[in-house]
PDB file of C-alpha atoms in Angstrom:
ATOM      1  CA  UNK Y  23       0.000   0.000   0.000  1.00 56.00           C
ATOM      2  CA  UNK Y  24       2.423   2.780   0.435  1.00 77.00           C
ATOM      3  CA  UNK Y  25       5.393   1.030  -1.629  1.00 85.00           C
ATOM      4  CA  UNK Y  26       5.191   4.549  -3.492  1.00 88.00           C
ATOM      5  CA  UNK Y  27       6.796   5.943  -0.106  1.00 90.00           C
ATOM      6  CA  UNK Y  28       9.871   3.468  -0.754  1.00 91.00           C
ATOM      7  CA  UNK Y  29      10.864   5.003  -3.829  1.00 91.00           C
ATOM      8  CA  UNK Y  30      10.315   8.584  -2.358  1.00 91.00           C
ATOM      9  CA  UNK Y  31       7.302   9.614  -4.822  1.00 91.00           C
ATOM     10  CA  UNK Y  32       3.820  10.376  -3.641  1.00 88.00           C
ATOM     11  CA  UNK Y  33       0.733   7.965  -4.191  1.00 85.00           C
ATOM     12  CA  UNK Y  34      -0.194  10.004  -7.408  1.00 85.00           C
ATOM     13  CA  UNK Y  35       3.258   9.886  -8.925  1.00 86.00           C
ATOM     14  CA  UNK Y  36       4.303   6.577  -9.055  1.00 82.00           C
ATOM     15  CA  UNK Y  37       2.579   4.154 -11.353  1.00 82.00           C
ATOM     16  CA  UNK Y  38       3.515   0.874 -10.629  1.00 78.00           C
ATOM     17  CA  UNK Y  39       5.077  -0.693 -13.461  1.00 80.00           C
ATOM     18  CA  UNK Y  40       7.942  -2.841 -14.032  1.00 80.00           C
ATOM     19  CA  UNK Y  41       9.379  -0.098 -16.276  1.00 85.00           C
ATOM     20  CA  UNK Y  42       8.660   2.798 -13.978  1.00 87.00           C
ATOM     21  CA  UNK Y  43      10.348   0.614 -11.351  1.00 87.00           C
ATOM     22  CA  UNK Y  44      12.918   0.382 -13.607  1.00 90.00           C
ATOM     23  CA  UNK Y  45      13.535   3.803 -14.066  1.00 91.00           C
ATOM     24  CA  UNK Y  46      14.393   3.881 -10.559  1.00 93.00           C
ATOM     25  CA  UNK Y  47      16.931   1.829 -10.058  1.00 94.00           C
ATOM     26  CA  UNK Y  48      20.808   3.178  -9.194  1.00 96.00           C
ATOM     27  CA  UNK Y  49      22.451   2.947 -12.808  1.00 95.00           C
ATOM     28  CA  UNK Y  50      25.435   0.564 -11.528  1.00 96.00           C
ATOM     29  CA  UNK Y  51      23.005  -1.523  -9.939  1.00 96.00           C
ATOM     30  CA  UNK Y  52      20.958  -2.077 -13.020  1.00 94.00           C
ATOM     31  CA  UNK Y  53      22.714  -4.692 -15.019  1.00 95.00           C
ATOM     32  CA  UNK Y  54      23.181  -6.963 -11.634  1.00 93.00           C
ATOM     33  CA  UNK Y  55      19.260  -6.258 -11.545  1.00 91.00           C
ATOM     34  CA  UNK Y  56      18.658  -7.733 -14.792  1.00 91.00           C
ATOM     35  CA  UNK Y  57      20.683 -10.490 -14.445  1.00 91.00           C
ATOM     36  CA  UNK Y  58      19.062 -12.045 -11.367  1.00 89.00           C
ATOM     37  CA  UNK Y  59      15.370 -11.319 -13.157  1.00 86.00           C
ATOM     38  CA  UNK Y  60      16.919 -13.161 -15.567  1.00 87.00           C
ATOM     39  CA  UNK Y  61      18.012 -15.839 -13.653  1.00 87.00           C
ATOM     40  CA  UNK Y  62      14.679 -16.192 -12.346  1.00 85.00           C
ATOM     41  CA  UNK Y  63      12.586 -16.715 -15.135  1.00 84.00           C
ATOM     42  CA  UNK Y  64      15.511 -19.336 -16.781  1.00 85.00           C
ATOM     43  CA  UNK Y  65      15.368 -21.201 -13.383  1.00 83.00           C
ATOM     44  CA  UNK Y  66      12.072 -20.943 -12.731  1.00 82.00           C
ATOM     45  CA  UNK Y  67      12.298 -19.468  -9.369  1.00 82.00           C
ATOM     46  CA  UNK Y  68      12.530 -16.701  -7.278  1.00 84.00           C
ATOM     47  CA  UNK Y  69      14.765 -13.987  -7.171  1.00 84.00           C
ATOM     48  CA  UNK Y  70      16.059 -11.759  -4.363  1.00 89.00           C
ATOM     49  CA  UNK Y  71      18.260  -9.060  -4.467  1.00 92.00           C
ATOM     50  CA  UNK Y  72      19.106  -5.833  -2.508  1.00 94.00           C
ATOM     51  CA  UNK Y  73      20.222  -2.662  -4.872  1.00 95.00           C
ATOM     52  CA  UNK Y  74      20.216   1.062  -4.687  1.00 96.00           C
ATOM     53  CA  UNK Y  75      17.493   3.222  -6.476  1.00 95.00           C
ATOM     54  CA  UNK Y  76      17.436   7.349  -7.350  1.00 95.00           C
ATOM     55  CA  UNK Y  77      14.778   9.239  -5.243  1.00 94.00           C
ATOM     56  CA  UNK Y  78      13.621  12.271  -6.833  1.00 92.00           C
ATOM     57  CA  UNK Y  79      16.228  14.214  -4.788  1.00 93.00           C
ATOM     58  CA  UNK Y  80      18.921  12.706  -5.972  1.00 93.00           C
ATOM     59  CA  UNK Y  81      19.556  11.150  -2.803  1.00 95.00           C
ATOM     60  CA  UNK Y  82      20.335   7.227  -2.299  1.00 96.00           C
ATOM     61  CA  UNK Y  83      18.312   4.427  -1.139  1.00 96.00           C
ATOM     62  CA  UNK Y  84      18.374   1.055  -0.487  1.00 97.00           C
ATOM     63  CA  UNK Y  85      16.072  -1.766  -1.500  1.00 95.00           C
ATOM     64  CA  UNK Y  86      15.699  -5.428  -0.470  1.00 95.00           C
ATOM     65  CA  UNK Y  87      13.659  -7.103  -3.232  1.00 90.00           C
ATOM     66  CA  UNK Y  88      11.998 -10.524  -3.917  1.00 88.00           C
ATOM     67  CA  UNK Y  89       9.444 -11.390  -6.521  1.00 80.00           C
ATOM     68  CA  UNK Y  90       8.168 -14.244  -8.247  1.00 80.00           C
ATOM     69  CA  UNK Y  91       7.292 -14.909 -12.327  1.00 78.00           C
ATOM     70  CA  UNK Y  92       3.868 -15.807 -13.420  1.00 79.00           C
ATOM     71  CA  UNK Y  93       3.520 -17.260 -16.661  1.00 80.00           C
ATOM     72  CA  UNK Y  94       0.400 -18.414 -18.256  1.00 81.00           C
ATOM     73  CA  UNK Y  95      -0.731 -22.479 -18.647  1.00 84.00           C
ATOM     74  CA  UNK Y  96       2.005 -22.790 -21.518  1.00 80.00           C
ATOM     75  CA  UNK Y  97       4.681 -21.506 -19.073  1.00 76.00           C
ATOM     76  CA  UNK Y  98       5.428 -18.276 -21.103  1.00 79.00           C
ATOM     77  CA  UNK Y  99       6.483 -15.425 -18.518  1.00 76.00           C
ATOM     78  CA  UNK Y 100       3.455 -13.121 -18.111  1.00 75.00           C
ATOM     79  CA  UNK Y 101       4.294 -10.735 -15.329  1.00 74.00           C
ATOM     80  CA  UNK Y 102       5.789  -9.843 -12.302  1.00 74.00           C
ATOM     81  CA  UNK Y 103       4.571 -10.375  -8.683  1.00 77.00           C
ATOM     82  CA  UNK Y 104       7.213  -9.380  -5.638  1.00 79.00           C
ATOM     83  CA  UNK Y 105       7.552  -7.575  -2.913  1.00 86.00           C
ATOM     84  CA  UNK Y 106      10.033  -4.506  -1.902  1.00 89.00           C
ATOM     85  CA  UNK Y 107      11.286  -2.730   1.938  1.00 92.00           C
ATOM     86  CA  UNK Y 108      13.548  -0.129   2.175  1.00 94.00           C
ATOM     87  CA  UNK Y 109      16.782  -1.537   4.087  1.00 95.00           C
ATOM     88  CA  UNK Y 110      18.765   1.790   4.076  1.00 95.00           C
ATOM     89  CA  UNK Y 111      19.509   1.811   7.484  1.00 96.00           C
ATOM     90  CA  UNK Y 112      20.678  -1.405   7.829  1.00 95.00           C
ATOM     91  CA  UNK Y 113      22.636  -1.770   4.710  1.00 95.00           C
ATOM     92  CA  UNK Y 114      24.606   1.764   6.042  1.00 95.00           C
ATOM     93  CA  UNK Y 115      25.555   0.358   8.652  1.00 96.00           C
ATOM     94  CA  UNK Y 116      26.792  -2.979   6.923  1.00 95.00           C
ATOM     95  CA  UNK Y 117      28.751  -0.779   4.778  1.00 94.00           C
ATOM     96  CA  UNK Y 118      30.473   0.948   7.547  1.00 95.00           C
ATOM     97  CA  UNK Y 119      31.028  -2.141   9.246  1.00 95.00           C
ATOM     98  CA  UNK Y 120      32.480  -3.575   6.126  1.00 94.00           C
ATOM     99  CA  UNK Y 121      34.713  -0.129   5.839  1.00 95.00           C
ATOM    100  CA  UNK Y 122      36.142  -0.540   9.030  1.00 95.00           C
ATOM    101  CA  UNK Y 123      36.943  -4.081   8.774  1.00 93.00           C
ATOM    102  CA  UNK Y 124      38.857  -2.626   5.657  1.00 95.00           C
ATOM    103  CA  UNK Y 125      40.454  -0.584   7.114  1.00 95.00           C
ATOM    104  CA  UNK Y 126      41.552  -2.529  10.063  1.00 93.00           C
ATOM    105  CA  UNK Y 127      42.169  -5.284   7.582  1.00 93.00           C
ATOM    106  CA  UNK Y 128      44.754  -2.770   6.206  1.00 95.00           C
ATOM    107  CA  UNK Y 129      46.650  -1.776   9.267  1.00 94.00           C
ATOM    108  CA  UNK Y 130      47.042  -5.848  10.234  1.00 93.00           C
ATOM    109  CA  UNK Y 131      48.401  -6.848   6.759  1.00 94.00           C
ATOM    110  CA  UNK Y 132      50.976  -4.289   6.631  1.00 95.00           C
ATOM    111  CA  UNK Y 133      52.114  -4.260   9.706  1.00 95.00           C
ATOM    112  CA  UNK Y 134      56.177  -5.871  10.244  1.00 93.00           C
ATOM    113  CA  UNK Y 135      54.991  -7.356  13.316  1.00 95.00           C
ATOM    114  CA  UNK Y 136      53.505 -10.842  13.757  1.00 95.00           C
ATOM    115  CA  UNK Y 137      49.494 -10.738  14.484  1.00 97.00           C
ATOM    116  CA  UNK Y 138      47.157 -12.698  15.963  1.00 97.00           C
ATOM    117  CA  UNK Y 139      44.075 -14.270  17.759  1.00 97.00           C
ATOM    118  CA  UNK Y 140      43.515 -17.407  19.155  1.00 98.00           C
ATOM    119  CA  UNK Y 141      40.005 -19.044  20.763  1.00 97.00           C
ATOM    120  CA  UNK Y 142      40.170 -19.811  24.251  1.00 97.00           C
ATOM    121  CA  UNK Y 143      40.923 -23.329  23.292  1.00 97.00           C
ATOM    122  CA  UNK Y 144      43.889 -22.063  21.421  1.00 97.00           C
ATOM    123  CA  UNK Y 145      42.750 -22.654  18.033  1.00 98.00           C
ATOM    124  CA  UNK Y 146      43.686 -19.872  15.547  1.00 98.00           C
ATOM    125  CA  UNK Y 147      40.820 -16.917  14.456  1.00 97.00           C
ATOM    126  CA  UNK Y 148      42.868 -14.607  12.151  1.00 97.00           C
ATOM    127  CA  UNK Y 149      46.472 -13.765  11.269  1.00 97.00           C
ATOM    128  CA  UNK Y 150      48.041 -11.433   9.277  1.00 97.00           C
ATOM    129  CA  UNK Y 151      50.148 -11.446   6.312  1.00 96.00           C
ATOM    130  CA  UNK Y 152      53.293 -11.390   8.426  1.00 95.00           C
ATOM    131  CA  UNK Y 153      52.730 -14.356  10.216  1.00 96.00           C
ATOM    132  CA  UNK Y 154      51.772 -16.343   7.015  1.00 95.00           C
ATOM    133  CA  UNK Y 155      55.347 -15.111   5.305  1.00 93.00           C
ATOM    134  CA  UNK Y 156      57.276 -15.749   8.291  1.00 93.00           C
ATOM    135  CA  UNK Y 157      55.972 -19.414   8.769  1.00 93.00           C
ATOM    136  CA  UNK Y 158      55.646 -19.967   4.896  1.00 92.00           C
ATOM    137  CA  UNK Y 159      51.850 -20.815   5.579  1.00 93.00           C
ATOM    138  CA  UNK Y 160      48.682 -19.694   4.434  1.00 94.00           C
ATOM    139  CA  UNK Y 161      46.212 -18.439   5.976  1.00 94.00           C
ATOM    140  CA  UNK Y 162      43.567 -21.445   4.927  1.00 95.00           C
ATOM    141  CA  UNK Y 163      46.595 -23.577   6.651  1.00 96.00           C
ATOM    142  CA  UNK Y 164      46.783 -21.990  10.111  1.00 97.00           C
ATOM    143  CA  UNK Y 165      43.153 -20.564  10.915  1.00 97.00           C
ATOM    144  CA  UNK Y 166      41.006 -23.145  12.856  1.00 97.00           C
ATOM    145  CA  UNK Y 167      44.540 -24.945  13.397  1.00 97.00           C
ATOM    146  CA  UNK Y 168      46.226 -24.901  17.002  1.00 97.00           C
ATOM    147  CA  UNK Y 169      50.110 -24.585  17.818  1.00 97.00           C
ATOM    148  CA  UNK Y 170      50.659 -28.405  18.159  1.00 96.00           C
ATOM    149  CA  UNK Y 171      49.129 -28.502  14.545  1.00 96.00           C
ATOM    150  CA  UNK Y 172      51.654 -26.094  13.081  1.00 95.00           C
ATOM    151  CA  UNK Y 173      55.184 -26.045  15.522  1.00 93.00           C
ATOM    152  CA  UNK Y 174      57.012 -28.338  16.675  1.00 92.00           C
ATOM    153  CA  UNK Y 175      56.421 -30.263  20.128  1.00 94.00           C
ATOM    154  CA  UNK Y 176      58.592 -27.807  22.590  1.00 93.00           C
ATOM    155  CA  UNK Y 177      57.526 -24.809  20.691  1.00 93.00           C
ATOM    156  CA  UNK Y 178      54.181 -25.378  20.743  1.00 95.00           C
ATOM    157  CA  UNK Y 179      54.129 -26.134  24.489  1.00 96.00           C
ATOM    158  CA  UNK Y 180      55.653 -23.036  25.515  1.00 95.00           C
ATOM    159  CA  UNK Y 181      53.274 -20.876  23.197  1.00 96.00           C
ATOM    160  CA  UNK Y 182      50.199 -22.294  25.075  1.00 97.00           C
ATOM    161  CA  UNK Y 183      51.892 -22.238  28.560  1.00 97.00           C
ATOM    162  CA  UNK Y 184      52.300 -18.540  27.729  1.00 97.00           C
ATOM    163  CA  UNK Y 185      48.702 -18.811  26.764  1.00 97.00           C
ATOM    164  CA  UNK Y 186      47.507 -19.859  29.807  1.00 97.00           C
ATOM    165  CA  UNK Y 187      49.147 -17.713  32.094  1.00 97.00           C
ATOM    166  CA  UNK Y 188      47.158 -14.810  30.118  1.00 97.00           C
ATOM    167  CA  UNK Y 189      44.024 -16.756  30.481  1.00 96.00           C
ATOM    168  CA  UNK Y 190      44.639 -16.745  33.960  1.00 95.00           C
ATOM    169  CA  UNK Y 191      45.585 -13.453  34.629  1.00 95.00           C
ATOM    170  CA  UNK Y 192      42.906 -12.024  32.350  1.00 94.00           C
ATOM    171  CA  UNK Y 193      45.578  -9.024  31.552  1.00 95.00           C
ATOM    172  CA  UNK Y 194      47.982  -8.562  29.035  1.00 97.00           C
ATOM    173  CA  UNK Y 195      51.738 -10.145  29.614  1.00 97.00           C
ATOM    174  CA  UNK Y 196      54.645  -9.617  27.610  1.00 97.00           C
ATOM    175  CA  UNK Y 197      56.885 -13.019  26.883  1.00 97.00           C
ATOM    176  CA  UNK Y 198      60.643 -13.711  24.588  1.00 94.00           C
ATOM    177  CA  UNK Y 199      58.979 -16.791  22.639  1.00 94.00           C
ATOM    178  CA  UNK Y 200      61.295 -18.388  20.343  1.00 91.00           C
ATOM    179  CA  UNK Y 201      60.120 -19.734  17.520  1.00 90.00           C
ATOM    180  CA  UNK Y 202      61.899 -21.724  14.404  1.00 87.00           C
ATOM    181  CA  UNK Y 203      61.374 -19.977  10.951  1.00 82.00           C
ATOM    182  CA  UNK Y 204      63.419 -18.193   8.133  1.00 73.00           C
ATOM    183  CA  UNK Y 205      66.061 -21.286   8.096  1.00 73.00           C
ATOM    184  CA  UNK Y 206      67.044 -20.753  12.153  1.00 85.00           C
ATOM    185  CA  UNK Y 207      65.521 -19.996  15.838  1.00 89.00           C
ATOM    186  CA  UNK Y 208      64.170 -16.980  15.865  1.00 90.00           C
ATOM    187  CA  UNK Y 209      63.544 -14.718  19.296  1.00 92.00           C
ATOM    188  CA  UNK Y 210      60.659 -12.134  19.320  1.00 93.00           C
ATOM    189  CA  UNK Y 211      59.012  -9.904  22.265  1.00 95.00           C
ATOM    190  CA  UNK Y 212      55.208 -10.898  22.330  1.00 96.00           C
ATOM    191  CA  UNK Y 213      52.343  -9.201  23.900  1.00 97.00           C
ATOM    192  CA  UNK Y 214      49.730 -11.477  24.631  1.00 98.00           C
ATOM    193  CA  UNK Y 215      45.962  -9.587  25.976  1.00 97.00           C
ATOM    194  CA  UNK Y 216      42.797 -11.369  26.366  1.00 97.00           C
ATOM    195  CA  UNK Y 217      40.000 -10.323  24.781  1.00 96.00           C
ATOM    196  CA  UNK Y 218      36.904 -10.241  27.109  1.00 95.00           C
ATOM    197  CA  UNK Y 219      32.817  -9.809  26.103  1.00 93.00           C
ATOM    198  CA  UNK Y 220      30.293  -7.993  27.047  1.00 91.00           C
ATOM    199  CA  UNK Y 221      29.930  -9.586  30.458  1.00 93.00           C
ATOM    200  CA  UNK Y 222      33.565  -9.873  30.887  1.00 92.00           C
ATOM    201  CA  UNK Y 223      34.380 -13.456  29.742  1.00 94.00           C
ATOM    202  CA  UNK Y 224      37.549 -14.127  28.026  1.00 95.00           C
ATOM    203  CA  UNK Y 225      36.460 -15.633  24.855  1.00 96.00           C
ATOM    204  CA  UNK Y 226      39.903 -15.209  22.929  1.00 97.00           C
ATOM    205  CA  UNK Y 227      43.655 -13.939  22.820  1.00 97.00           C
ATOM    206  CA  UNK Y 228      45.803 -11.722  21.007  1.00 97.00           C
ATOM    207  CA  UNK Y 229      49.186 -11.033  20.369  1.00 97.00           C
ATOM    208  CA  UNK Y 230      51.630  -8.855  18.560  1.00 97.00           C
ATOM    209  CA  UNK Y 231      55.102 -10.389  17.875  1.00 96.00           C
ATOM    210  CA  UNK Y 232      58.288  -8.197  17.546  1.00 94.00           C
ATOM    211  CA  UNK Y 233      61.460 -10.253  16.321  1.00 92.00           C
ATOM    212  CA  UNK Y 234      64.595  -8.933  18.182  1.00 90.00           C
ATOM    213  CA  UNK Y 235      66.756 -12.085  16.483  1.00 83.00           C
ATOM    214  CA  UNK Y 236      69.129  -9.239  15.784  1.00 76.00           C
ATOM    215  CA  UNK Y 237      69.221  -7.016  18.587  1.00 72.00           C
ATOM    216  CA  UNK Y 238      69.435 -10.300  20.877  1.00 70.00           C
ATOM    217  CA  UNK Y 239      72.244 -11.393  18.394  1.00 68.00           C
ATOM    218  CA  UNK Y 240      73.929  -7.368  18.863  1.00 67.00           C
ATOM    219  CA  UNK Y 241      73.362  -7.592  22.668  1.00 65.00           C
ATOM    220  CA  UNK Y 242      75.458 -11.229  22.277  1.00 65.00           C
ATOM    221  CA  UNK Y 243      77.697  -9.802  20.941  1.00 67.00           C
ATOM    222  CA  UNK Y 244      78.211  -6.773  22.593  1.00 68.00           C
ATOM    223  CA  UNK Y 245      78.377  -8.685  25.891  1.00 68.00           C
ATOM    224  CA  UNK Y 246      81.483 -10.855  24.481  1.00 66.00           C
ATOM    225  CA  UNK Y 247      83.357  -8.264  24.095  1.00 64.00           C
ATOM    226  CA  UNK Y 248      83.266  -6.605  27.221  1.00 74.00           C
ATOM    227  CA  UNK Y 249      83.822 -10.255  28.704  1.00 67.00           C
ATOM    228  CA  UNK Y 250      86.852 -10.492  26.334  1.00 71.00           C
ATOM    229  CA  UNK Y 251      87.789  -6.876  27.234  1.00 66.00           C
ATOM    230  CA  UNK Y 252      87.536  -6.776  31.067  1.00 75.00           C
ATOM    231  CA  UNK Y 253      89.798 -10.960  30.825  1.00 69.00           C
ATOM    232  CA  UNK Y 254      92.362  -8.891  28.985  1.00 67.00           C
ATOM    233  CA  UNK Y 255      92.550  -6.308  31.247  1.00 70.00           C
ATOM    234  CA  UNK Y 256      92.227  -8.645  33.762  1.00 72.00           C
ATOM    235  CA  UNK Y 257      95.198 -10.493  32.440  1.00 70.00           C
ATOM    236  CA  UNK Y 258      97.107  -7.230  31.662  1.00 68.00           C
ATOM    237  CA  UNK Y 259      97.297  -6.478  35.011  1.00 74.00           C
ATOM    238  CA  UNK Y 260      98.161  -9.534  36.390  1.00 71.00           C
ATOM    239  CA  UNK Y 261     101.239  -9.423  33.870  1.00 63.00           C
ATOM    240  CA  UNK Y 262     102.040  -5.769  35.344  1.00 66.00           C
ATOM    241  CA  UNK Y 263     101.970  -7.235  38.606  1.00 69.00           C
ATOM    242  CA  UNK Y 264     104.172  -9.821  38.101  1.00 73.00           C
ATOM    243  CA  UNK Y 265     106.237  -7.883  35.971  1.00 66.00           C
ATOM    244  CA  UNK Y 266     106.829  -5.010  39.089  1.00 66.00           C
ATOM    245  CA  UNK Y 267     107.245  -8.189  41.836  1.00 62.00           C
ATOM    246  CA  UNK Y 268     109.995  -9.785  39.469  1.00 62.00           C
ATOM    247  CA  UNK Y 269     111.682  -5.830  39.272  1.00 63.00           C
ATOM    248  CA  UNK Y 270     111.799  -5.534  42.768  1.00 59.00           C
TER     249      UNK Y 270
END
């Protein structure tokens, strides 16, 4: 009764027809339009599709549509019959939604650090593009997978020890995991947070890993050499000593 109010037109302005509806619909939307109408009537079936139509104004709408082909005794298409509800709202906010999944989406695959999220029983929600180059995995191999799946035995027992502890504490911690990739053992920082629901379960954890192979590998090094510096000095002045006891 007041599907005229849908398409933004008054009772008196809107006639009805498959070509006025037609007429209506958001110009990169038509073609998909068409296509599922046409679907229909090959298939014999129903169609449904949600697309964008032109108010008056200019401004944008959208439709949720589902309708139904009649055809005479012979089977030959006749006309039309279906049904149409404005789903603006909801399809704004799906949009949005999707936009900020982009987005966030972005900022995960190009970050340099390792990413993330695990179920409660450990099993793997999403990762990011780091972790599947650093493993040389994809991501259809690790998600719904759990670290005794992917690592190997000692590895995988000291990731979900770490695990557990953050389970427990129901706080983020901050671990040195080492892990085996890239041809050698590998040592990264890794913050580990729970992530709790609206009644404050923990129903999953996250982490961000940061390798310091190299900085551990600096600080090695750099710790050597002072040993090797302070045992030659060390030595140096024993010689003096003995050196000055022999003079005397």
């Amino acid at each position: 009764e007041d599907v005229h109010a849908v398409f933004g037109l008054t009772r008196e302005a809107f006639a009805g027809t498959y070509e006025s509806y037609l007429r209506l619909v958001h110009p990169q939307d038509f073609d998909r339009l068409l296509k599922a109408i046409s679907q229909s009537i090959q298939a014999n079936a129903d169609y449904q599709i949600e697309h964008r139509i032109l108010w008056p104004d200019a401004s944008v709408h959208w439709v949720a549509c589902r309708g139904d082909v009649l055809r005479d005794p012979d089977g030959t298409p006749m006309r039309m019959l279906g049904t149409v509800m404005d789903v603006t709202l909801r399809k704004e906010i799906e949009l949005k939604l999707a936009e900020s999944e982009g987005q966030l989406r972005a900022i995960l695959d190009h970050s340099p650090a390792l990413i993330f999220l695990k179920d409660t029983a450990g099993r793997y929600l999403d990762i990011n593009r780091q972790f599947e180059r650093t493993f040389n995995l994809s991501r259809d191999a690790i998600l719904g997978k759990t670290d005794v799946e992917l690592f190997s035995p000692v590895q995988a027992a000291a990731f979900q020890a770490n695990d557990r502890l953050v389970l427990t504490a129901k706080r983020p911690l901050l671990f040195e995991e080492v892990a085996t990739h890239s041809g050698g053992p590998h040592t990264s920082i890794v913050s580990k947070f729970p992530i709790l629901d609206r009644d404050g379960i923990v129903y999953a954890i996250g982490g961000v890993a940061t390798d310091i192979t190299e900085r551990k590998r600096a600080e090695e090094a750099l710790a050597l050499a002072r040993d090797q510096a302070m045992e030659a000095a060390r030595l140096k002045s024993e010689f003096l000593a003995t050196m000055s006891h022999e003079i005397r």
